[in-house]
Tab-separated table of C-alpha atoms in Angstrom:
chain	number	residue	atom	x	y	z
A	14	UNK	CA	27.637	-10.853	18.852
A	15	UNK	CA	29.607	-10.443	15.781
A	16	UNK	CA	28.564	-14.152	14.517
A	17	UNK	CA	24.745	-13.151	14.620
A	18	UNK	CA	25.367	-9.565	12.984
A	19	UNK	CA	27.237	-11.313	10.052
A	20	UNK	CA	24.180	-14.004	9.739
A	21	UNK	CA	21.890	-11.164	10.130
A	22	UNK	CA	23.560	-9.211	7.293
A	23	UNK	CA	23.867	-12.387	5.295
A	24	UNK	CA	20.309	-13.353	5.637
A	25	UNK	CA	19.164	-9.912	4.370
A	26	UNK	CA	20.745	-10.583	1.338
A	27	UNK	CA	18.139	-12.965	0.914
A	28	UNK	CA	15.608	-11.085	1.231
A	29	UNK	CA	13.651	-9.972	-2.159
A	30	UNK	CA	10.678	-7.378	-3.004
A	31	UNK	CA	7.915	-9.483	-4.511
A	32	UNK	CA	6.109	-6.919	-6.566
A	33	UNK	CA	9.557	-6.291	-8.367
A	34	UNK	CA	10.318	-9.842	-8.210
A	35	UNK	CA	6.873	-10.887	-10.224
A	36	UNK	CA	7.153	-9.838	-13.783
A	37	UNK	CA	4.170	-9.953	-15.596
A	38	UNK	CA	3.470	-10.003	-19.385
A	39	UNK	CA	0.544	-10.442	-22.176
A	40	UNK	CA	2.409	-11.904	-25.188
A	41	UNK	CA	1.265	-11.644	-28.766
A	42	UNK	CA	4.840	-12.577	-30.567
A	43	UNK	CA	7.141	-15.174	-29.934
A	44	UNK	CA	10.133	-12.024	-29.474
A	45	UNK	CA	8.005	-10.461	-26.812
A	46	UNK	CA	9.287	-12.929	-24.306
A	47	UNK	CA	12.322	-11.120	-24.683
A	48	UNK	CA	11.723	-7.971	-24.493
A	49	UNK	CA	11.886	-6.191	-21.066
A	50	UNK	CA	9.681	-3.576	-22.444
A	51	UNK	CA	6.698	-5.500	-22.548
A	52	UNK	CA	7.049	-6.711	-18.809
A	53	UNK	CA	4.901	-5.035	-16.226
A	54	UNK	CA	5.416	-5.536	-12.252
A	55	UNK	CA	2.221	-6.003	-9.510
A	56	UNK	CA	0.707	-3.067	-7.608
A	57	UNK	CA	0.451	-5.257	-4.044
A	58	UNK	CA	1.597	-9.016	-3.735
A	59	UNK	CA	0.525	-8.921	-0.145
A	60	UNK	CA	-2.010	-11.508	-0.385
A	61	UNK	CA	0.267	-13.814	-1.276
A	62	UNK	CA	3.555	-13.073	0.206
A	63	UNK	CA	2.096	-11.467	3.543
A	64	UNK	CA	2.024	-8.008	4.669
A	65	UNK	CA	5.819	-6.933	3.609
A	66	UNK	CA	5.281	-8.000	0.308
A	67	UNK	CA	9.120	-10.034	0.451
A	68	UNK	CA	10.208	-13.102	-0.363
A	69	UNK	CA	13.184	-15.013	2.119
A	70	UNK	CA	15.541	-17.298	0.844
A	71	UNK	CA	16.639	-16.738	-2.643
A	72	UNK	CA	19.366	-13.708	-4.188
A	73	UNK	CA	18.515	-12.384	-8.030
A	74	UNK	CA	14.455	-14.277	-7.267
A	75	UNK	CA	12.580	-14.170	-11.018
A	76	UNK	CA	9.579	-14.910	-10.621
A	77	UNK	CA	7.781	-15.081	-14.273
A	78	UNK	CA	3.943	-15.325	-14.913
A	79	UNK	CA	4.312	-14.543	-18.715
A	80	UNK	CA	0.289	-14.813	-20.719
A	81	UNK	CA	-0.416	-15.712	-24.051
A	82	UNK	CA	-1.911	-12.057	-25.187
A	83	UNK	CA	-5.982	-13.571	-25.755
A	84	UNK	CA	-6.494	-16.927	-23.827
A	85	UNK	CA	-4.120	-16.413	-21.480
A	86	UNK	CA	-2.408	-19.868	-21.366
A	87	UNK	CA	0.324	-19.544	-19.072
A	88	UNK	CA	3.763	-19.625	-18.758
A	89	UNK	CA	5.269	-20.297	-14.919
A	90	UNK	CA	8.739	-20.012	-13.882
A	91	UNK	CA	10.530	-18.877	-10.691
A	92	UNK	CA	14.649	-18.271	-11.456
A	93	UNK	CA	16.831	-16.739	-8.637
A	94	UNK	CA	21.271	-16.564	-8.560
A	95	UNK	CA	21.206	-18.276	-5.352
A	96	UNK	CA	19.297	-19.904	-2.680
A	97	UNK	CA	19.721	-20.731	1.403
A	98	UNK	CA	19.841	-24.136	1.668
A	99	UNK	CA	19.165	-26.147	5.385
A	100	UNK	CA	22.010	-27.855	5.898
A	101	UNK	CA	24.181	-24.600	5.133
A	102	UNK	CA	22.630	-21.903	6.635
A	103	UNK	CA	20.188	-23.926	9.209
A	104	UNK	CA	17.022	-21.414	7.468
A	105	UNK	CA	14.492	-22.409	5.406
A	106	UNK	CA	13.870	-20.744	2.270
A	107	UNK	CA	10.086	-19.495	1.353
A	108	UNK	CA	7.891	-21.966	-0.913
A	109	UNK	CA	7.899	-19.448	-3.525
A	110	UNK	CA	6.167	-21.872	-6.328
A	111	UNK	CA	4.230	-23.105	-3.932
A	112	UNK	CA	2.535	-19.943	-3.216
A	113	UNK	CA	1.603	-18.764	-7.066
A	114	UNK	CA	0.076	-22.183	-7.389
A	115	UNK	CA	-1.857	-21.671	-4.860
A	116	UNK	CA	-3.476	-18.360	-6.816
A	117	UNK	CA	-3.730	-19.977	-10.740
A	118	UNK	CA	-5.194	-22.646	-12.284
A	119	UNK	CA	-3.331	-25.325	-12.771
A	120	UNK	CA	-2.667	-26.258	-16.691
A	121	UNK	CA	0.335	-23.352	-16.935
A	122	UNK	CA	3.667	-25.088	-18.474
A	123	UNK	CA	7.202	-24.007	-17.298
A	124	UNK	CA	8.655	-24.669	-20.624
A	125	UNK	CA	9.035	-21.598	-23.470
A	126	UNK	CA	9.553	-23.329	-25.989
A	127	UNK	CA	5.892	-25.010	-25.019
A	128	UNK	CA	4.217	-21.886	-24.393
A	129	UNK	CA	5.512	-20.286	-27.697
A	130	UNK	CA	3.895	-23.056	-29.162
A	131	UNK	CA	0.698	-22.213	-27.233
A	132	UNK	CA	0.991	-18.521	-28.893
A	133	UNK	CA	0.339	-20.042	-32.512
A	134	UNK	CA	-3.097	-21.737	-31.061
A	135	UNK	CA	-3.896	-17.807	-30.183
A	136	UNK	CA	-5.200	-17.195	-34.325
A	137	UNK	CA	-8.217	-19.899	-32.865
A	138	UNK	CA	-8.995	-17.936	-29.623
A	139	UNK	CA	-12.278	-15.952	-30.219
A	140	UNK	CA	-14.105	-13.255	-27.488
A	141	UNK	CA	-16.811	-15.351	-25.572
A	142	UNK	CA	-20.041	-14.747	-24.980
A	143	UNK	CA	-22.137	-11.529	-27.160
A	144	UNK	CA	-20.872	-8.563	-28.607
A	145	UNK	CA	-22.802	-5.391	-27.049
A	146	UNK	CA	-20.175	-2.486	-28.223
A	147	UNK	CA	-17.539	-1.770	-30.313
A	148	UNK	CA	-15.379	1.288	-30.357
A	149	UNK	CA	-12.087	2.797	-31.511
A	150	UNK	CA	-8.896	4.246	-29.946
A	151	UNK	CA	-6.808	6.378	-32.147
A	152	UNK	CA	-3.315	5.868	-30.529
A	153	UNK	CA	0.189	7.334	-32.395
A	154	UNK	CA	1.927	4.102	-32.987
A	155	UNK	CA	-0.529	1.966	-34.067
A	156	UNK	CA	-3.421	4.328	-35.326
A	157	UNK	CA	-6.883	3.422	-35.081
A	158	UNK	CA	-7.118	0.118	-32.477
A	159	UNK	CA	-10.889	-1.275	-32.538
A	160	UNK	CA	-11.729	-3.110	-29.291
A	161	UNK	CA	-14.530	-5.118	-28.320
A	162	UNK	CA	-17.026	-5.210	-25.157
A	163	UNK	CA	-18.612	-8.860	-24.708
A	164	UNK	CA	-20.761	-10.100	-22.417
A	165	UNK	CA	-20.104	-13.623	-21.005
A	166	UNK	CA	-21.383	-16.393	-18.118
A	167	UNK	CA	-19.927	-19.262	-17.399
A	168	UNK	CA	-22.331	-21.464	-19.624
A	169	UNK	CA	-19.386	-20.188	-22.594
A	170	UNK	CA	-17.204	-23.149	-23.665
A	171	UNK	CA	-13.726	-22.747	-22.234
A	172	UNK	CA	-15.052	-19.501	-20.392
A	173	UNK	CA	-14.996	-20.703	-16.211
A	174	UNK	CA	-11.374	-22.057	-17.177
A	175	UNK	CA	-10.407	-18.642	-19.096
A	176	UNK	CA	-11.751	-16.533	-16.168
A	177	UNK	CA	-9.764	-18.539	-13.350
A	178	UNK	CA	-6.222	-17.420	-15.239
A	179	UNK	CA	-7.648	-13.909	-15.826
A	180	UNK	CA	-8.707	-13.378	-11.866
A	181	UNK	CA	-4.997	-13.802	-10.701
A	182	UNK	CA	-4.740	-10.425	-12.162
A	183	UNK	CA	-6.804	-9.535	-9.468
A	184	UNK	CA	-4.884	-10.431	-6.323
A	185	UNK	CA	-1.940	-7.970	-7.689
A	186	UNK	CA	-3.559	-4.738	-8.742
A	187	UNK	CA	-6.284	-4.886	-6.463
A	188	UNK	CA	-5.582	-3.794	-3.052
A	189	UNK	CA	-8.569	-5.832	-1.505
A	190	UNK	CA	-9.043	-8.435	-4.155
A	191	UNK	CA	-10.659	-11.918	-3.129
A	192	UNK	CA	-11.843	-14.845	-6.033
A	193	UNK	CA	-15.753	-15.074	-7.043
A	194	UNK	CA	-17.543	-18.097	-6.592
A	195	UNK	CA	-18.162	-18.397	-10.927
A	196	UNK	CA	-20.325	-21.610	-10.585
A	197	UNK	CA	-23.399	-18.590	-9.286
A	198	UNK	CA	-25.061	-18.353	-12.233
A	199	UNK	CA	-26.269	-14.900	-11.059
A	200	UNK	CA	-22.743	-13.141	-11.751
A	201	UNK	CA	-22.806	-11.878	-14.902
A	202	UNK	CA	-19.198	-10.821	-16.582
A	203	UNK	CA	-18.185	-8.093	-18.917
A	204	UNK	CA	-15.105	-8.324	-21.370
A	205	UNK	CA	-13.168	-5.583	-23.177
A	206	UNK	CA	-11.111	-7.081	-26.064
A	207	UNK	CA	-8.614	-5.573	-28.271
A	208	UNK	CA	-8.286	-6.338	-32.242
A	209	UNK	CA	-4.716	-7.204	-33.609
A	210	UNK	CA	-3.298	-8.123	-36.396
A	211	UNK	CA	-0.627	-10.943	-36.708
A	212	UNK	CA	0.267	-12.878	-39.946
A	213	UNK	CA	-2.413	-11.138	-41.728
A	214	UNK	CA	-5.435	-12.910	-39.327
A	215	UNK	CA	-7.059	-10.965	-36.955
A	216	UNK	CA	-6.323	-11.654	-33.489
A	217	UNK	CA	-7.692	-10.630	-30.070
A	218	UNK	CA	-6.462	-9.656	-26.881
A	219	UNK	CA	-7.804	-9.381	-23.384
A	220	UNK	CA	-8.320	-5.868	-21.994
A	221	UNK	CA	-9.766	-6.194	-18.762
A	222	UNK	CA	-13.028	-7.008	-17.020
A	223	UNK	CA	-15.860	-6.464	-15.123
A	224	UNK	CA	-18.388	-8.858	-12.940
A	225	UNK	CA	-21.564	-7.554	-11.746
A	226	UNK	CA	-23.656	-9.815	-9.283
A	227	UNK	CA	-27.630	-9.833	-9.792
A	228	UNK	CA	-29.426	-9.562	-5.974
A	229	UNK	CA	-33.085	-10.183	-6.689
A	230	UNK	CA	-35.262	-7.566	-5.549
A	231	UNK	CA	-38.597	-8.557	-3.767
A	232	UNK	CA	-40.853	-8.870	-6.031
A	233	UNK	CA	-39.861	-9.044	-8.985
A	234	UNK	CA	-37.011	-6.777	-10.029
A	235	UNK	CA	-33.342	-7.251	-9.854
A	236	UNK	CA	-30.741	-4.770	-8.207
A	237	UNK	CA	-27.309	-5.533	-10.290
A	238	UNK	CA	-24.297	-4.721	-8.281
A	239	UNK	CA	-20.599	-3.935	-9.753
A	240	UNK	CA	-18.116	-6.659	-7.732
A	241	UNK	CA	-14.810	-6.259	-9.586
A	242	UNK	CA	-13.395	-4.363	-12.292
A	243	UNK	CA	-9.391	-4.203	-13.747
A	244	UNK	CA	-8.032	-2.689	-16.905
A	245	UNK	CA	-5.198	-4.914	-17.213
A	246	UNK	CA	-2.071	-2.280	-16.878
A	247	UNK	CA	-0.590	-2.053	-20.377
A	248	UNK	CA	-3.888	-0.480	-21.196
A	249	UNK	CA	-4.399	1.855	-18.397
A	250	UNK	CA	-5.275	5.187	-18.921
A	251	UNK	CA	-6.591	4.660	-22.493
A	252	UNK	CA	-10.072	5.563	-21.402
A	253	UNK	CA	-11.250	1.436	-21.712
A	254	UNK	CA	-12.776	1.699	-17.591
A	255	UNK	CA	-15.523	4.619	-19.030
A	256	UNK	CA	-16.069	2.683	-22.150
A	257	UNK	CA	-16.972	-0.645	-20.331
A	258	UNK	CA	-19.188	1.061	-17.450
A	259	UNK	CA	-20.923	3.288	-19.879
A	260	UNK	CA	-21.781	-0.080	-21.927
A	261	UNK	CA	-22.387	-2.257	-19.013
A	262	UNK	CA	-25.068	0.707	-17.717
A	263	UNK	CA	-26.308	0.896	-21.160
A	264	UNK	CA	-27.210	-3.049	-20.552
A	265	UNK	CA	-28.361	-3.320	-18.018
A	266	UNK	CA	-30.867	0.088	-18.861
A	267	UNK	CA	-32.116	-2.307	-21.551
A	268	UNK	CA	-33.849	-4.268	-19.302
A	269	UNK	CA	-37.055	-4.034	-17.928
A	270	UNK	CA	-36.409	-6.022	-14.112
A	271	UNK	CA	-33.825	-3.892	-13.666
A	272	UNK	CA	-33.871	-1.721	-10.791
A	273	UNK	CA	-30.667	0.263	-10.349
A	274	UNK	CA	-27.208	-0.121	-10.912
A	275	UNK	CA	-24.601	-0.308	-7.443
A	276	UNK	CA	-21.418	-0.905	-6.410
A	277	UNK	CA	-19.571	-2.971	-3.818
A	278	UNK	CA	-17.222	-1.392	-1.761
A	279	UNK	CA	-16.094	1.137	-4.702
A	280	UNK	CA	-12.595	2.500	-4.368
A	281	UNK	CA	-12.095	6.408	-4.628
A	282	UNK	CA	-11.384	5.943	-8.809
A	283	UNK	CA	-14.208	3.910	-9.060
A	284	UNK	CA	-16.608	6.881	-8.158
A	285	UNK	CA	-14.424	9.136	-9.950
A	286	UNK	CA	-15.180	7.000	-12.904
A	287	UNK	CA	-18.480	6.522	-12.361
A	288	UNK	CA	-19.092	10.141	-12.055
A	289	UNK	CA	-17.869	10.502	-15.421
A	290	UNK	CA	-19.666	7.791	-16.712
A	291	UNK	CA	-23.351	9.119	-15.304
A	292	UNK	CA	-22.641	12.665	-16.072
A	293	UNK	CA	-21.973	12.109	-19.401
A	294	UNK	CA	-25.393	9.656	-19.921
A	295	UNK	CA	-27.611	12.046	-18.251
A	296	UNK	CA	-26.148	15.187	-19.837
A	297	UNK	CA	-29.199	14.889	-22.740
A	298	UNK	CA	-32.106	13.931	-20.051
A	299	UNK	CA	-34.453	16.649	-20.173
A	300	UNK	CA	-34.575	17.148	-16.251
A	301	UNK	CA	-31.078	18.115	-16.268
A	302	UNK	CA	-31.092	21.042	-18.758
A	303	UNK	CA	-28.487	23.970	-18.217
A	304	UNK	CA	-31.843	26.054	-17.592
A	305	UNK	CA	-33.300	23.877	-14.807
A	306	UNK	CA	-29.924	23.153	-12.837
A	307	UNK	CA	-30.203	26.515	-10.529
A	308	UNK	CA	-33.791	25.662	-9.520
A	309	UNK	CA	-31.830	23.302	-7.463
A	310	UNK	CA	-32.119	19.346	-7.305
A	311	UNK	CA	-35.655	18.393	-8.117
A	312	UNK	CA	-38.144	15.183	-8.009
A	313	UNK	CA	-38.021	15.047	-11.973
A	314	UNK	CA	-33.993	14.261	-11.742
A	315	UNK	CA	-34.523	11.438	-9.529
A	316	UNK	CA	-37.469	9.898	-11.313
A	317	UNK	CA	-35.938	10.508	-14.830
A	318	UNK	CA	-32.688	9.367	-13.887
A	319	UNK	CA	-34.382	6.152	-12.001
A	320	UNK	CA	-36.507	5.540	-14.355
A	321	UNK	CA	-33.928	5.844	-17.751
A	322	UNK	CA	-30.990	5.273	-16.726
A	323	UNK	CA	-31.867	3.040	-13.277
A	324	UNK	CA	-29.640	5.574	-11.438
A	325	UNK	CA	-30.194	5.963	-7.728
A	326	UNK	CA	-31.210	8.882	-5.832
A	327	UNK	CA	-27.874	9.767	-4.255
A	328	UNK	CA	-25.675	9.558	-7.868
A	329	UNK	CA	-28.053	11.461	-9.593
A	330	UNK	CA	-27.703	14.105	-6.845
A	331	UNK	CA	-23.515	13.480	-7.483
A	332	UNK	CA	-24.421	14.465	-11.268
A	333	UNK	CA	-26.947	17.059	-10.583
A	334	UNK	CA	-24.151	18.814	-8.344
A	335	UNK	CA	-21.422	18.435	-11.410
A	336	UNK	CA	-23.599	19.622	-14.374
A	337	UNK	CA	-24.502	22.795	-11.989
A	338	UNK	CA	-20.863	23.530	-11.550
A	339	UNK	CA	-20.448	23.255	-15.359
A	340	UNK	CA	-23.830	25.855	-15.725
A	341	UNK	CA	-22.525	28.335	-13.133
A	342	UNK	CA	-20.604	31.264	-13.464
A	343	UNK	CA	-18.099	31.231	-10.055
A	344	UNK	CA	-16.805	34.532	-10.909
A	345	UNK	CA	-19.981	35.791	-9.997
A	346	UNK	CA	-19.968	36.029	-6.124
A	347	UNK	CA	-23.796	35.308	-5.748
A	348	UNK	CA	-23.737	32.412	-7.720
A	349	UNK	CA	-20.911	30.779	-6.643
A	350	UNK	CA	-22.070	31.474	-2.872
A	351	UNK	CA	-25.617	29.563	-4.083
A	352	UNK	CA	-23.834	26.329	-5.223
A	353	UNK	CA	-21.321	26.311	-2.246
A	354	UNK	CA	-24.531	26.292	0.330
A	355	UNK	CA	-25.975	23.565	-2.318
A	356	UNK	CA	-22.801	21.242	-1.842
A	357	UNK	CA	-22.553	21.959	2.102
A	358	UNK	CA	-26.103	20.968	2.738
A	359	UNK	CA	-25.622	17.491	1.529
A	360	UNK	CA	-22.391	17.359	2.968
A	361	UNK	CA	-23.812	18.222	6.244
A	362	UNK	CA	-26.201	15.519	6.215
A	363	UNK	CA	-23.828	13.354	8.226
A	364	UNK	CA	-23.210	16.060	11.123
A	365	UNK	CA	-26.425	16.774	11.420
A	366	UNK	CA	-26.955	12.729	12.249
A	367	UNK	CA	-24.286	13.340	14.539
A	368	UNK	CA	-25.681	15.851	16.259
A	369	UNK	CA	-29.138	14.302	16.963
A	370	UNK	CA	-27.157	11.044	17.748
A	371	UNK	CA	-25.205	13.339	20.623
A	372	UNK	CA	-28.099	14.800	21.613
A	373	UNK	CA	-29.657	10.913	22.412
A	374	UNK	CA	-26.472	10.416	24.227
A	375	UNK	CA	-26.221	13.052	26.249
A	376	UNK	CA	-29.195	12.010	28.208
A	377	UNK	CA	-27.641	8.671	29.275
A	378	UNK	CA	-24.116	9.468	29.024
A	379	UNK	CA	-21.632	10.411	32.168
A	380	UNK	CA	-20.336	13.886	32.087
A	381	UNK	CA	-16.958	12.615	31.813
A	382	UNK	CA	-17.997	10.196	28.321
A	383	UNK	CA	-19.742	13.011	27.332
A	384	UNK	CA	-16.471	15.632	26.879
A	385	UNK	CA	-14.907	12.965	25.345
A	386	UNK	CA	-17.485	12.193	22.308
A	387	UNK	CA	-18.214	16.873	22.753
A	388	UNK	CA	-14.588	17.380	22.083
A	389	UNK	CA	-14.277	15.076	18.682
A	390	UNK	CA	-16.527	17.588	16.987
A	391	UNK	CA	-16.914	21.686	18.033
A	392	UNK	CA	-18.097	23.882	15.871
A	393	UNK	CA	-15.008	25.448	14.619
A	394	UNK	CA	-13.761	21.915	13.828
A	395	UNK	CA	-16.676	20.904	11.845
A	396	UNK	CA	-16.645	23.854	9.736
A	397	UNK	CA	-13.300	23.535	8.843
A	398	UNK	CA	-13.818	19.886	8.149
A	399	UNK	CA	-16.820	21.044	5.864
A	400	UNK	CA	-14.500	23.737	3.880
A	401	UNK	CA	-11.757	20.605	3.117
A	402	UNK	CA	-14.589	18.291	2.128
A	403	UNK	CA	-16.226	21.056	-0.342
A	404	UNK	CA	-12.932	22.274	-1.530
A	405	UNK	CA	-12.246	18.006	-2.631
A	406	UNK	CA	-15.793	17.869	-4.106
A	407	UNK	CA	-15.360	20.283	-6.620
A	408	UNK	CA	-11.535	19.696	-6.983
A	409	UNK	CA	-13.187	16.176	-8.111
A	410	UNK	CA	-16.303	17.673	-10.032
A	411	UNK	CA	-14.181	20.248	-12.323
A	412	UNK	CA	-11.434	17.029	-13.494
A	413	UNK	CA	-14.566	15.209	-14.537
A	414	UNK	CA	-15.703	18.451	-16.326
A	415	UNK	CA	-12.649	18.738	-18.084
A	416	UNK	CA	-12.215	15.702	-19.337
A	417	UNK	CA	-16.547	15.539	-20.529
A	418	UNK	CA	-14.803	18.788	-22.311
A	419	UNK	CA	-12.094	16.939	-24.051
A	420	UNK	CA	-14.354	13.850	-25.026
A	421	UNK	CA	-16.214	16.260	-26.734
């Protein structure tokens, strides 16, 4: 009917995108709260707002999480044009406030003129926990920026109530995000902090973070594993992600209970990161010389790379395969030929499992199962499928060459 098209029409009206309706901000000056250029938008928001990331109810919805640029203290306010009401439109409109609350700490304000007074406590705010590396960024604008890695727990004054405002960061650029448990003393936490300069003091700004949990491994040796990690997005893309790893790696190398180094669940950039990150550090290990690569992968890499750098078997075989790329000459048919049989034997590795898994099966499986689980995989299939995975691989392996090439 006509009535329930109009309503329908109206009531999409109402309808708004929450990752453009969340503006996000790290403020260091009073006239950033302003300025639209400083505002940055969420990746996902579907954690919080559901699956199609919208909002119902509200026209023009606002909704501001604005952060002093260090501590984070928080500003919280949700502004829209207009809203359904009940009695008018017989539809509810979405708790919006309700469901940021849910996701940080409470202690925010709602008022800018409070949280510009906030921003003048900032000159007090100092990185918690121990220094382990500083480095420096030369960028045009500002020239050279010196930032700060720090490692923290949650025995650091003010540091369990700083890390519950920073971890909402999670839930919007991380696809899969869920909150740690920060009372564990076993999570350790990693802090990248930038210097700044503001009324001639020296002033410091959160970069982004890492956590890494510590399993115990029987007897007496610990297996460190990499939970989360965000470079908050105004910083993206500055190189801060290798910087942190490499030093986090270089920490945890320091000590002797350590085992190896892993990751939980890593996304596709995490490994491409990582990758980076190992190649470079095991670049200078004797077992890995230019001269030994084409001997192929050997028990000295995995025990020097265990053993130094507490990297596991299968990423020092992931480095092994990147500095041989770098060593070889693919112009030259033979060699190139060599490393592609190199990188499609380990690739193989899981078809070959197949295969002796089908092989068990077909003695207790029905013909008819059987086509069904044959016809997922023939031969011509499977060597295609290898060809696309090799052809990825090294797509993958020559960026992280180039870019070892630029750091240089």
């Amino acid at each position: 009917s006509l009535y329930v098209n109009t309503m329908e029409k109206k009531l999409a009206e109402y309808k708004c995108d929450t990752n453009e309706a969340i503006s996000l901000k790290l403020v260091r000056f009073p006239e950033d709260v302003d300025d639209d250029s400083t505002t940055f938008h969420p990746e996902y928001s579907h954690q919080v707002f559901g699956d199609d990331e919208v909002a119902f109810g509200y026209k023009g919805l606002q909704i501001q999480l604005f952060y002093a640029a260090g501590n984070l203290s928080t500003l919280f306010k949700v502004k829209y044009t207009s809203k359904v009401t009940e009695t008018f439109d017989c539809v509810e409109a979405d708790d919006v406030e309700g469901k940021i609350r849910e996701i940080i700490p409470a202690g925010f304000t709602c008022n800018t003129d409070d949280f510009i007074s906030l921003l003048e406590k900032e000159a007090n705010f100092k990185p918690f926990g121990t220094l382990l590396h500083t480095y420096t960024v030369h960028s045009e604008e500002a020239g050279e920026l010196t930032y700060q890695i720090h490692k923290a727990d949650v025995t650091c004054p003010g540091f369990r109530e700083y890390h519950e405002r920073l971890q909402t960061f999670l839930m919007w650029f991380i696809e899969t995000a869920s909150f740690i448990d920060a009372d564990d003393d076993r999570w350790d936490f990693f802090l990248v902090f930038e210097k700044y300069n503001k009324d001639g003091e020296t002033l410091y700004a959160t970069v982004g973070y890492m956590t890494v949990y510590n399993y115990y491994v029987y007897p007496d040796k610990t297996r460190p594993r990499v939970s989360q990690m965000l470079i908050l997005p105004p910083f993206q893309g500055e190189g801060h992600g290798a910087q942190l790893l490499e030093a986090v790696h270089r920490f945890y190398c320091s000590l002797p209970k350590v085992q190896d180094i892993t990751a939980e669940d890593p996304s596709e950039n995490y490994v491409k990161l990582r990758d980076y990150v190992l190649v470079k550090l095991c670049q200078g290990l004797p077992s890995f010389a230019a001269d030994k690569l084409h001997l192929g992968f050997s028990a000295d890499m995995i025990k020097e790379a265990q053993d130094k750098l507490k990297i596991n078997k299968k990423h020092a075989r992931r480095v092994y395969e990147i500095l041989r790329l770098r060593a070889t000459d693919m112009s030259d048919e033979d060699k190139a030929r060599e490393y592609r049989l190199e990188v499609k034997k380990r690739l193989f590795g899981p078809y070959r499992k197949n295969q002796r898994e089908l092989a068990k099966m077909r003695k207790c499986l029905r013909p008819e199962e059987l086509v069904s689980h044959m016809s997922q995989m023939d031969t011509q299939t499977q060597h295609e499928e290898l060809e696309k995975s090799y052809q990825d691989v090294v797509e993958d392996y020559r960026r992280i060459i180039e870019r070892l090439a630029s750091q240089a």
